[in-house]
Amino acid sequence: MRKWLWLLLYVLVAGVTFIYRYELLAWTDLHQSIPLLLAMATLFALVPVIPYKIVIIAFGYSYGTATAAWICWLGTTFAALLVYTGARTIFRNQARTYLERIRGLNRFTTWMEAHPFMGIMSMRLLPIVPQMAVNIYAGITYTPFWVFMVATAIGKLPAIFVFAYAGAQAESSIWVSLLILAGYLVFMTIILLWFRLRSRKKV
C-alpha cells in the first residue's frame, strides 16, 4: 500500500507542477536566489512537465552560462538520484520480474549490468533517450549506486553546458543560439550513427 501512496504523491506533485509551470518559472525569475533556482531546477527535472532542455535554455537566458549550467547540472543530477533510489527501493522486485519476461530487453539488461558505467554514460549522451526512463531502468537493474552517480554526473554535463550557453547567447543573437543548438544536434546525430554502425558490426 505504501508503494501506491508514493506513486500517488508523485502524480499530485506532477499535476500541480504542470498546472503552475509557467507561474513557477516567472516566480523563480522574480526571486533570483541560488537555493530557489536549485529547487526549481530539481523540481522540473524530477517532474518533467517541461522538456528540461527548455528549462536549461531559459535559465541560461536569465542567469548566464555558468550559473545556469551548474545549477541545472546539480538539479538534474539530484533528481536522477532520487528517482533511481525510489525505483530501486520501492518498485524493483515487481519491475525486475516484468523485465525478465521481455526477451530482447532482457538481453540488453544483461549487457547493461555487465557494463554499467558505459551503458549509463551512453544513454546520458544520446539526446533521444528519455532521461527519466534511464533513471528508473538503472534503479530496477543491478546498477551500483556510485557507478550510476558518476556516470550520470559526467554524462549530463556536455548537453547542459551547450544548452545553457545557447540560452545565454539568445539575448544578443537568436541566430547564434540556434546555430549552437543545430551544431550540437548534428554532432549527436553523428555519434548516434556511429553507435548504430558499431552495433551492426558486432551482430
Coordinates of N, CA and C in Angstrom, one line a residue:
M1 N 0.8 -1.2 0.0 CA 0.0 0.0 0.0 C 0.9 1.3 0.0
R2 N 2.0 1.2 0.7 CA 2.9 2.4 0.8 C 3.4 2.7 -0.6
K3 N 3.7 1.7 -1.4 CA 4.2 2.0 -2.7 C 3.3 2.9 -3.5
W4 N 2.0 2.6 -3.5 CA 1.0 3.3 -4.2 C 0.8 4.7 -3.7
L5 N 1.0 4.9 -2.4 CA 0.9 6.2 -1.8 C 2.1 7.1 -2.3
W6 N 3.3 6.5 -2.5 CA 4.4 7.3 -3.1 C 4.1 7.6 -4.5
L7 N 3.5 6.7 -5.3 CA 3.2 7.0 -6.7 C 2.1 8.0 -6.8
L8 N 1.1 8.0 -5.9 CA 0.0 9.0 -5.8 C 0.6 10.4 -5.5
L9 N 1.5 10.4 -4.6 CA 2.2 11.7 -4.2 C 2.9 12.3 -5.4
Y10 N 3.6 11.4 -6.1 CA 4.4 11.9 -7.3 C 3.4 12.4 -8.3
V11 N 2.3 11.7 -8.6 CA 1.3 12.2 -9.6 C 0.7 13.5 -9.2
L12 N 0.5 13.7 -7.9 CA -0.1 15.0 -7.4 C 0.9 16.1 -7.6
V13 N 2.2 15.9 -7.3 CA 3.2 16.9 -7.5 C 3.4 17.2 -8.9
A14 N 3.3 16.2 -9.8 CA 3.5 16.4 -11.2 C 2.3 17.2 -11.7
G15 N 1.1 16.9 -11.2 CA -0.1 17.7 -11.7 C 0.0 19.1 -11.3
V16 N 0.4 19.4 -10.1 CA 0.5 20.8 -9.6 C 1.6 21.5 -10.4
T17 N 2.7 20.8 -10.6 CA 3.8 21.5 -11.3 C 3.4 21.8 -12.8
F18 N 2.7 20.9 -13.4 CA 2.2 21.1 -14.8 C 1.3 22.3 -14.8
I19 N 0.3 22.3 -13.9 CA -0.7 23.4 -14.0 C 0.0 24.8 -13.8
Y20 N 1.0 24.8 -12.8 CA 1.6 26.1 -12.5 C 3.0 26.3 -13.0
R21 N 3.3 25.5 -14.1 CA 4.7 25.5 -14.6 C 5.2 26.9 -15.0
Y22 N 4.4 27.7 -15.7 CA 4.8 29.0 -16.2 C 4.9 30.0 -15.0
E23 N 3.9 29.8 -14.1 CA 4.0 30.7 -12.9 C 5.2 30.4 -12.0
L24 N 5.6 29.2 -12.0 CA 6.8 28.8 -11.2 C 8.0 29.4 -11.8
L25 N 8.1 29.3 -13.1 CA 9.3 29.9 -13.8 C 9.3 31.4 -13.6
A26 N 8.1 32.1 -13.7 CA 8.1 33.5 -13.5 C 8.4 33.9 -12.1
W27 N 7.9 33.1 -11.1 CA 8.2 33.4 -9.7 C 9.7 33.2 -9.4
T28 N 10.3 32.2 -10.1 CA 11.8 32.0 -9.9 C 12.6 33.1 -10.5
D29 N 12.1 33.6 -11.6 CA 12.8 34.8 -12.3 C 12.7 36.0 -11.4
L30 N 11.6 36.2 -10.7 CA 11.4 37.3 -9.8 C 12.2 37.3 -8.6
H31 N 12.3 36.1 -8.0 CA 13.1 35.9 -6.7 C 14.4 35.1 -7.1
Q32 N 15.4 35.9 -7.5 CA 16.6 35.2 -8.0 C 17.5 34.9 -6.9
S33 N 17.3 33.8 -6.2 CA 18.2 33.3 -5.2 C 18.7 31.9 -5.6
I34 N 19.9 31.6 -5.2 CA 20.5 30.3 -5.6 C 19.7 29.1 -5.0
P35 N 19.3 29.1 -3.8 CA 18.6 27.9 -3.3 C 17.2 27.7 -4.0
L36 N 16.6 28.8 -4.4 CA 15.3 28.7 -5.1 C 15.6 28.2 -6.5
L37 N 16.6 28.7 -7.2 CA 16.9 28.3 -8.5 C 17.2 26.8 -8.5
L38 N 18.0 26.3 -7.5 CA 18.4 24.9 -7.4 C 17.1 24.1 -7.1
A39 N 16.2 24.6 -6.3 CA 15.0 23.8 -6.0 C 14.1 23.7 -7.3
M40 N 14.0 24.8 -8.0 CA 13.2 24.7 -9.3 C 13.8 23.8 -10.3
A41 N 15.2 23.9 -10.4 CA 15.9 23.0 -11.4 C 15.7 21.6 -11.0
T42 N 15.7 21.3 -9.7 CA 15.5 19.9 -9.3 C 14.0 19.5 -9.6
L43 N 13.1 20.3 -9.3 CA 11.6 20.0 -9.4 C 11.3 19.8 -10.9
F44 N 11.8 20.6 -11.8 CA 11.5 20.4 -13.2 C 12.2 19.2 -13.8
A45 N 13.3 18.8 -13.2 CA 14.0 17.5 -13.6 C 13.2 16.3 -13.1
L46 N 12.7 16.5 -11.8 CA 12.0 15.4 -11.2 C 10.7 15.1 -11.8
V47 N 10.0 16.2 -12.1 CA 8.7 16.2 -12.8 C 8.8 16.8 -14.1
P48 N 9.1 16.1 -15.2 CA 9.4 16.7 -16.5 C 8.2 17.1 -17.2
V49 N 7.5 18.1 -16.7 CA 6.3 18.6 -17.4 C 6.7 19.6 -18.5
I50 N 7.9 20.1 -18.4 CA 8.5 20.9 -19.5 C 9.8 20.2 -19.9
P51 N 10.1 20.1 -21.2 CA 11.3 19.5 -21.6 C 12.5 20.2 -20.9
Y52 N 13.4 19.4 -20.3 CA 14.4 20.0 -19.5 C 15.4 20.9 -20.3
K53 N 15.5 20.6 -21.6 CA 16.4 21.4 -22.4 C 15.9 22.8 -22.5
I54 N 14.5 23.0 -22.5 CA 13.9 24.3 -22.5 C 14.2 25.0 -21.2
V55 N 14.1 24.3 -20.1 CA 14.4 24.8 -18.8 C 15.9 25.4 -18.7
I56 N 16.8 24.6 -19.3 CA 18.2 25.0 -19.3 C 18.4 26.2 -20.1
I57 N 17.8 26.3 -21.3 CA 17.9 27.4 -22.2 C 17.3 28.7 -21.5
A58 N 16.2 28.5 -20.8 CA 15.6 29.6 -20.1 C 16.5 30.1 -18.9
F59 N 17.1 29.2 -18.2 CA 18.0 29.6 -17.1 C 19.2 30.3 -17.7
G60 N 19.7 29.8 -18.8 CA 20.9 30.4 -19.5 C 20.6 31.8 -19.9
Y61 N 19.4 32.0 -20.5 CA 19.0 33.3 -20.9 C 18.9 34.3 -19.8
S62 N 18.4 33.8 -18.6 CA 18.1 34.7 -17.5 C 19.3 34.9 -16.6
Y63 N 20.2 33.9 -16.4 CA 21.2 33.9 -15.4 C 22.6 33.7 -16.0
G64 N 22.8 33.5 -17.3 CA 24.1 33.3 -17.8 C 24.5 31.9 -17.9
T65 N 25.6 31.6 -18.7 CA 26.0 30.2 -18.9 C 26.5 29.5 -17.6
A66 N 27.4 30.1 -16.9 CA 28.0 29.5 -15.7 C 26.9 29.1 -14.7
T67 N 26.1 30.1 -14.3 CA 25.1 29.9 -13.2 C 24.1 28.9 -13.7
A68 N 23.6 29.0 -14.9 CA 22.6 28.1 -15.4 C 23.1 26.7 -15.5
A69 N 24.4 26.5 -16.0 CA 24.9 25.2 -16.2 C 25.1 24.5 -14.9
W70 N 25.7 25.1 -13.9 CA 26.0 24.3 -12.6 C 24.7 24.1 -11.8
I71 N 23.8 25.0 -11.9 CA 22.5 24.8 -11.1 C 21.7 23.7 -11.8
C72 N 21.6 23.8 -13.1 CA 20.8 22.7 -13.8 C 21.5 21.4 -13.7
W73 N 22.8 21.4 -13.7 CA 23.6 20.1 -13.6 C 23.3 19.5 -12.2
L74 N 23.4 20.3 -11.1 CA 23.1 19.8 -9.8 C 21.7 19.4 -9.6
G75 N 20.8 20.2 -10.2 CA 19.3 19.9 -10.0 C 19.0 18.6 -10.7
T76 N 19.4 18.4 -12.0 CA 19.0 17.2 -12.7 C 19.8 16.0 -12.2
T77 N 21.0 16.1 -11.7 CA 21.7 15.0 -11.1 C 21.0 14.6 -9.8
F78 N 20.7 15.5 -8.9 CA 20.0 15.2 -7.7 C 18.6 14.5 -8.0
A79 N 17.9 15.0 -8.9 CA 16.6 14.4 -9.3 C 16.8 13.0 -9.8
A80 N 17.8 12.8 -10.6 CA 18.1 11.4 -11.1 C 18.4 10.5 -10.0
L81 N 19.2 10.9 -9.0 CA 19.5 10.1 -7.8 C 18.2 9.8 -7.0
L82 N 17.3 10.7 -6.9 CA 16.0 10.5 -6.2 C 15.2 9.4 -6.9
V83 N 15.1 9.6 -8.2 CA 14.3 8.6 -9.0 C 14.9 7.2 -9.0
Y84 N 16.2 7.2 -9.1 CA 17.0 5.9 -9.1 C 16.7 5.2 -7.7
T85 N 16.9 6.0 -6.6 CA 16.7 5.4 -5.3 C 15.2 4.9 -5.1
G86 N 14.3 5.7 -5.6 CA 12.9 5.3 -5.4 C 12.6 4.0 -6.2
A87 N 13.1 4.0 -7.5 CA 12.8 2.8 -8.3 C 13.5 1.6 -7.7
R88 N 14.7 1.8 -7.1 CA 15.5 0.7 -6.5 C 14.8 0.1 -5.2
T89 N 14.3 1.0 -4.4 CA 13.8 0.6 -3.1 C 12.3 0.2 -3.1
I90 N 11.5 0.8 -4.0 CA 10.1 0.7 -3.9 C 9.5 -0.3 -5.0
F91 N 10.0 -0.2 -6.3 CA 9.4 -1.0 -7.3 C 10.3 -2.0 -8.0
R92 N 11.5 -2.2 -7.4 CA 12.5 -3.0 -8.0 C 12.0 -4.5 -8.3
N93 N 11.5 -5.1 -7.3 CA 11.1 -6.6 -7.5 C 10.1 -6.8 -8.5
Q94 N 9.0 -6.0 -8.5 CA 7.9 -6.1 -9.5 C 8.4 -5.8 -10.9
A95 N 9.2 -4.7 -11.0 CA 9.7 -4.3 -12.3 C 10.7 -5.3 -12.9
R96 N 11.5 -5.8 -12.0 CA 12.5 -6.8 -12.4 C 11.9 -8.0 -13.0
T97 N 10.8 -8.5 -12.4 CA 10.1 -9.6 -12.9 C 9.5 -9.3 -14.2
Y98 N 9.0 -8.1 -14.4 CA 8.4 -7.8 -15.7 C 9.5 -7.7 -16.8
L99 N 10.7 -7.1 -16.5 CA 11.8 -7.0 -17.4 C 12.2 -8.4 -17.9
E100 N 12.3 -9.4 -17.0 CA 12.7 -10.7 -17.4 C 11.8 -11.4 -18.4
R101 N 10.6 -10.9 -18.5 CA 9.7 -11.6 -19.4 C 9.9 -11.1 -20.9
I102 N 10.5 -10.0 -21.0 CA 10.8 -9.4 -22.4 C 12.1 -9.8 -22.9
R103 N 12.1 -10.7 -23.9 CA 13.4 -11.3 -24.3 C 14.4 -10.4 -24.8
G104 N 14.1 -9.5 -25.7 CA 15.1 -8.5 -26.2 C 15.6 -7.6 -25.1
L105 N 14.7 -7.1 -24.3 CA 15.1 -6.2 -23.2 C 15.9 -6.9 -22.2
N106 N 15.6 -8.2 -22.0 CA 16.4 -9.0 -21.0 C 17.8 -9.1 -21.5
R107 N 18.1 -9.2 -22.7 CA 19.5 -9.3 -23.3 C 20.2 -8.0 -23.0
F108 N 19.5 -6.9 -23.3 CA 20.1 -5.6 -23.1 C 20.4 -5.3 -21.6
T109 N 19.5 -5.8 -20.7 CA 19.7 -5.7 -19.3 C 20.9 -6.4 -18.8
T110 N 21.1 -7.6 -19.4 CA 22.3 -8.4 -19.1 C 23.6 -7.6 -19.5
W111 N 23.6 -7.0 -20.7 CA 24.7 -6.3 -21.1 C 24.9 -5.0 -20.2
M112 N 23.8 -4.4 -19.9 CA 23.9 -3.2 -19.0 C 24.6 -3.5 -17.7
E113 N 24.2 -4.6 -17.1 CA 24.7 -5.0 -15.8 C 26.2 -5.4 -15.9
A114 N 26.6 -5.9 -17.1 CA 28.0 -6.2 -17.3 C 28.9 -5.0 -17.5
H115 N 28.2 -3.9 -18.1 CA 29.0 -2.7 -18.4 C 28.1 -1.5 -18.0
P116 N 27.9 -1.4 -16.7 CA 27.0 -0.3 -16.2 C 27.5 1.1 -16.5
F117 N 28.8 1.4 -16.3 CA 29.3 2.7 -16.5 C 29.1 3.2 -18.0
M118 N 29.6 2.3 -18.9 CA 29.5 2.6 -20.3 C 28.0 2.7 -20.7
G119 N 27.1 1.9 -20.2 CA 25.7 1.9 -20.6 C 25.1 3.2 -20.1
I120 N 25.3 3.6 -18.9 CA 24.6 4.8 -18.4 C 25.2 6.0 -19.1
M121 N 26.5 6.1 -19.3 CA 27.2 7.2 -20.0 C 26.6 7.3 -21.4
S122 N 26.5 6.2 -22.1 CA 26.0 6.3 -23.5 C 24.6 6.8 -23.6
M123 N 23.7 6.4 -22.6 CA 22.3 6.8 -22.7 C 22.2 8.3 -22.2
R124 N 23.1 8.7 -21.4 CA 23.1 10.1 -21.0 C 23.5 11.1 -22.1
L125 N 24.5 10.6 -23.0 CA 25.0 11.4 -24.0 C 24.1 11.5 -25.2
L126 N 23.2 10.5 -25.4 CA 22.3 10.4 -26.6 C 21.1 11.2 -26.3
P127 N 20.8 12.3 -27.0 CA 19.6 13.2 -26.7 C 18.3 12.5 -26.9
I128 N 18.2 11.4 -27.7 CA 16.9 10.8 -28.0 C 16.4 9.9 -26.9
V129 N 17.3 9.6 -25.9 CA 16.9 8.7 -24.8 C 16.2 9.4 -23.7
P130 N 15.0 9.1 -23.3 CA 14.3 9.8 -22.2 C 15.1 9.6 -20.9
Q131 N 15.5 10.7 -20.3 CA 16.4 10.6 -19.1 C 15.7 10.0 -17.9
M132 N 14.4 10.3 -17.8 CA 13.6 9.7 -16.7 C 13.6 8.2 -16.8
A133 N 13.5 7.6 -18.0 CA 13.5 6.2 -18.2 C 14.8 5.6 -17.8
V134 N 15.9 6.3 -18.1 CA 17.3 5.9 -17.7 C 17.4 5.7 -16.2
N135 N 16.8 6.7 -15.5 CA 16.9 6.7 -14.0 C 16.1 5.5 -13.4
I136 N 14.9 5.3 -14.0 CA 14.1 4.2 -13.5 C 14.7 2.8 -13.9
Y137 N 15.2 2.7 -15.1 CA 15.8 1.5 -15.6 C 17.1 1.1 -14.8
A138 N 17.9 2.1 -14.5 CA 19.1 1.9 -13.7 C 18.7 1.4 -12.3
G139 N 17.6 2.0 -11.7 CA 17.2 1.6 -10.4 C 16.7 0.2 -10.3
I140 N 16.1 -0.3 -11.3 CA 15.5 -1.6 -11.2 C 16.4 -2.7 -11.7
T141 N 17.5 -2.3 -12.3 CA 18.6 -3.3 -12.6 C 19.7 -3.2 -11.6
Y142 N 20.6 -4.1 -11.7 CA 21.7 -4.1 -10.7 C 22.8 -3.2 -11.1
T143 N 22.5 -1.9 -11.2 CA 23.5 -0.8 -11.4 C 23.9 -0.3 -10.1
P144 N 25.2 -0.4 -9.8 CA 25.7 0.1 -8.5 C 25.4 1.6 -8.3
F145 N 25.2 2.1 -7.1 CA 24.8 3.5 -6.9 C 25.9 4.4 -7.3
W146 N 27.2 4.1 -6.9 CA 28.3 5.0 -7.2 C 28.6 5.1 -8.7
V147 N 28.4 4.0 -9.4 CA 28.6 3.9 -10.9 C 27.5 4.8 -11.5
F148 N 26.3 4.6 -11.1 CA 25.2 5.4 -11.6 C 25.4 6.9 -11.4
M149 N 25.8 7.3 -10.2 CA 26.0 8.7 -9.8 C 27.1 9.3 -10.7
V150 N 28.3 8.7 -10.8 CA 29.4 9.2 -11.5 C 29.1 9.3 -13.0
A151 N 28.5 8.2 -13.6 CA 28.2 8.2 -15.0 C 27.2 9.3 -15.3
T152 N 26.2 9.5 -14.4 CA 25.2 10.5 -14.6 C 25.7 11.9 -14.6
A153 N 26.5 12.1 -13.6 CA 27.1 13.5 -13.4 C 28.0 13.9 -14.6
I154 N 28.8 12.9 -15.1 CA 29.7 13.2 -16.2 C 28.9 13.3 -17.5
G155 N 28.0 12.3 -17.7 CA 27.2 12.2 -19.0 C 26.3 13.4 -19.2
K156 N 25.7 14.0 -18.2 CA 24.8 15.1 -18.3 C 25.5 16.4 -18.6
L157 N 26.8 16.5 -18.2 CA 27.4 17.8 -18.3 C 27.6 18.5 -19.7
P158 N 28.0 17.7 -20.7 CA 28.1 18.4 -22.0 C 26.9 19.0 -22.6
A159 N 25.7 18.3 -22.5 CA 24.5 18.8 -23.1 C 24.0 20.0 -22.3
I160 N 24.1 19.9 -20.9 CA 23.7 21.0 -20.1 C 24.5 22.3 -20.4
F161 N 25.8 22.2 -20.6 CA 26.6 23.3 -20.9 C 26.3 23.9 -22.2
V162 N 26.1 23.1 -23.2 CA 25.7 23.6 -24.6 C 24.4 24.3 -24.5
F163 N 23.4 23.8 -23.9 CA 22.1 24.4 -23.9 C 22.1 25.7 -23.0
A164 N 22.8 25.7 -21.9 CA 23.0 26.9 -21.1 C 23.6 28.0 -21.9
Y165 N 24.7 27.6 -22.6 CA 25.4 28.6 -23.5 C 24.5 29.2 -24.6
A166 N 23.8 28.3 -25.2 CA 22.8 28.7 -26.3 C 21.8 29.7 -25.7
G167 N 21.3 29.4 -24.5 CA 20.3 30.3 -23.9 C 20.9 31.6 -23.6
A168 N 22.2 31.6 -23.1 CA 22.8 32.9 -22.8 C 23.1 33.7 -24.0
Q169 N 23.4 33.1 -25.1 CA 23.6 33.8 -26.4 C 22.4 34.4 -27.0
A170 N 21.2 33.8 -26.6 CA 19.9 34.2 -27.3 C 19.6 35.7 -27.0
E171 N 20.1 36.2 -25.9 CA 19.9 37.6 -25.6 C 20.5 38.6 -26.6
S172 N 21.7 38.2 -27.1 CA 22.4 39.1 -28.0 C 22.1 38.7 -29.5
S173 N 22.0 37.4 -29.7 CA 21.7 37.0 -31.1 C 21.0 35.6 -31.1
I174 N 19.7 35.6 -31.5 CA 19.0 34.4 -31.5 C 19.5 33.4 -32.6
W175 N 20.2 34.0 -33.6 CA 20.7 33.1 -34.7 C 22.0 32.4 -34.2
V176 N 22.8 33.0 -33.4 CA 23.9 32.4 -32.8 C 23.5 31.2 -31.9
S177 N 22.4 31.5 -31.2 CA 21.8 30.4 -30.3 C 21.3 29.2 -31.1
L178 N 20.6 29.5 -32.2 CA 20.1 28.4 -33.0 C 21.2 27.7 -33.7
L179 N 22.3 28.4 -34.1 CA 23.4 27.8 -34.7 C 24.1 26.8 -33.7
I180 N 24.2 27.2 -32.5 CA 24.9 26.3 -31.5 C 24.0 25.1 -31.3
L181 N 22.7 25.2 -31.2 CA 21.8 24.1 -31.0 C 21.9 23.2 -32.2
A182 N 21.9 23.7 -33.4 CA 22.0 22.9 -34.6 C 23.3 22.2 -34.7
G183 N 24.4 22.8 -34.3 CA 25.7 22.1 -34.3 C 25.7 21.0 -33.3
Y184 N 25.1 21.2 -32.2 CA 25.0 20.1 -31.2 C 24.2 18.9 -31.7
L185 N 23.1 19.2 -32.3 CA 22.2 18.1 -32.8 C 22.9 17.4 -33.9
V186 N 23.7 18.1 -34.8 CA 24.4 17.4 -35.9 C 25.5 16.5 -35.3
F187 N 26.2 17.0 -34.3 CA 27.2 16.2 -33.6 C 26.7 15.0 -33.0
M188 N 25.5 15.1 -32.3 CA 24.9 14.0 -31.6 C 24.4 13.0 -32.6
T189 N 23.9 13.5 -33.7 CA 23.4 12.6 -34.8 C 24.6 11.7 -35.3
I190 N 25.7 12.3 -35.5 CA 26.9 11.6 -35.9 C 27.3 10.5 -34.9
I191 N 27.2 10.9 -33.6 CA 27.5 9.9 -32.5 C 26.5 8.8 -32.6
L192 N 25.2 9.1 -32.8 CA 24.2 8.0 -32.8 C 24.4 7.1 -34.0
L193 N 24.8 7.6 -35.1 CA 25.0 6.8 -36.3 C 26.3 5.9 -36.1
W194 N 27.2 6.5 -35.4 CA 28.4 5.7 -35.1 C 28.1 4.5 -34.1
F195 N 27.2 4.8 -33.2 CA 26.8 3.7 -32.3 C 26.1 2.6 -33.0
R196 N 25.2 3.0 -34.0 CA 24.4 2.1 -34.7 C 25.3 1.2 -35.6
L197 N 26.3 1.8 -36.3 CA 27.3 1.1 -37.1 C 28.1 0.1 -36.3
R198 N 28.5 0.5 -35.1 CA 29.2 -0.4 -34.2 C 28.4 -1.6 -33.8
S199 N 27.1 -1.3 -33.5 CA 26.2 -2.4 -33.0 C 25.9 -3.4 -34.2
R200 N 25.8 -2.9 -35.4 CA 25.6 -3.8 -36.6 C 26.8 -4.7 -36.8
K201 N 28.0 -4.1 -36.7 CA 29.2 -4.9 -36.9 C 29.4 -6.0 -35.9
K202 N 28.9 -5.7 -34.7 CA 29.0 -6.8 -33.6 C 28.1 -7.9 -33.9
V203 N 26.9 -7.6 -34.5 CA 25.9 -8.6 -34.8 C 26.4 -9.4 -36.0

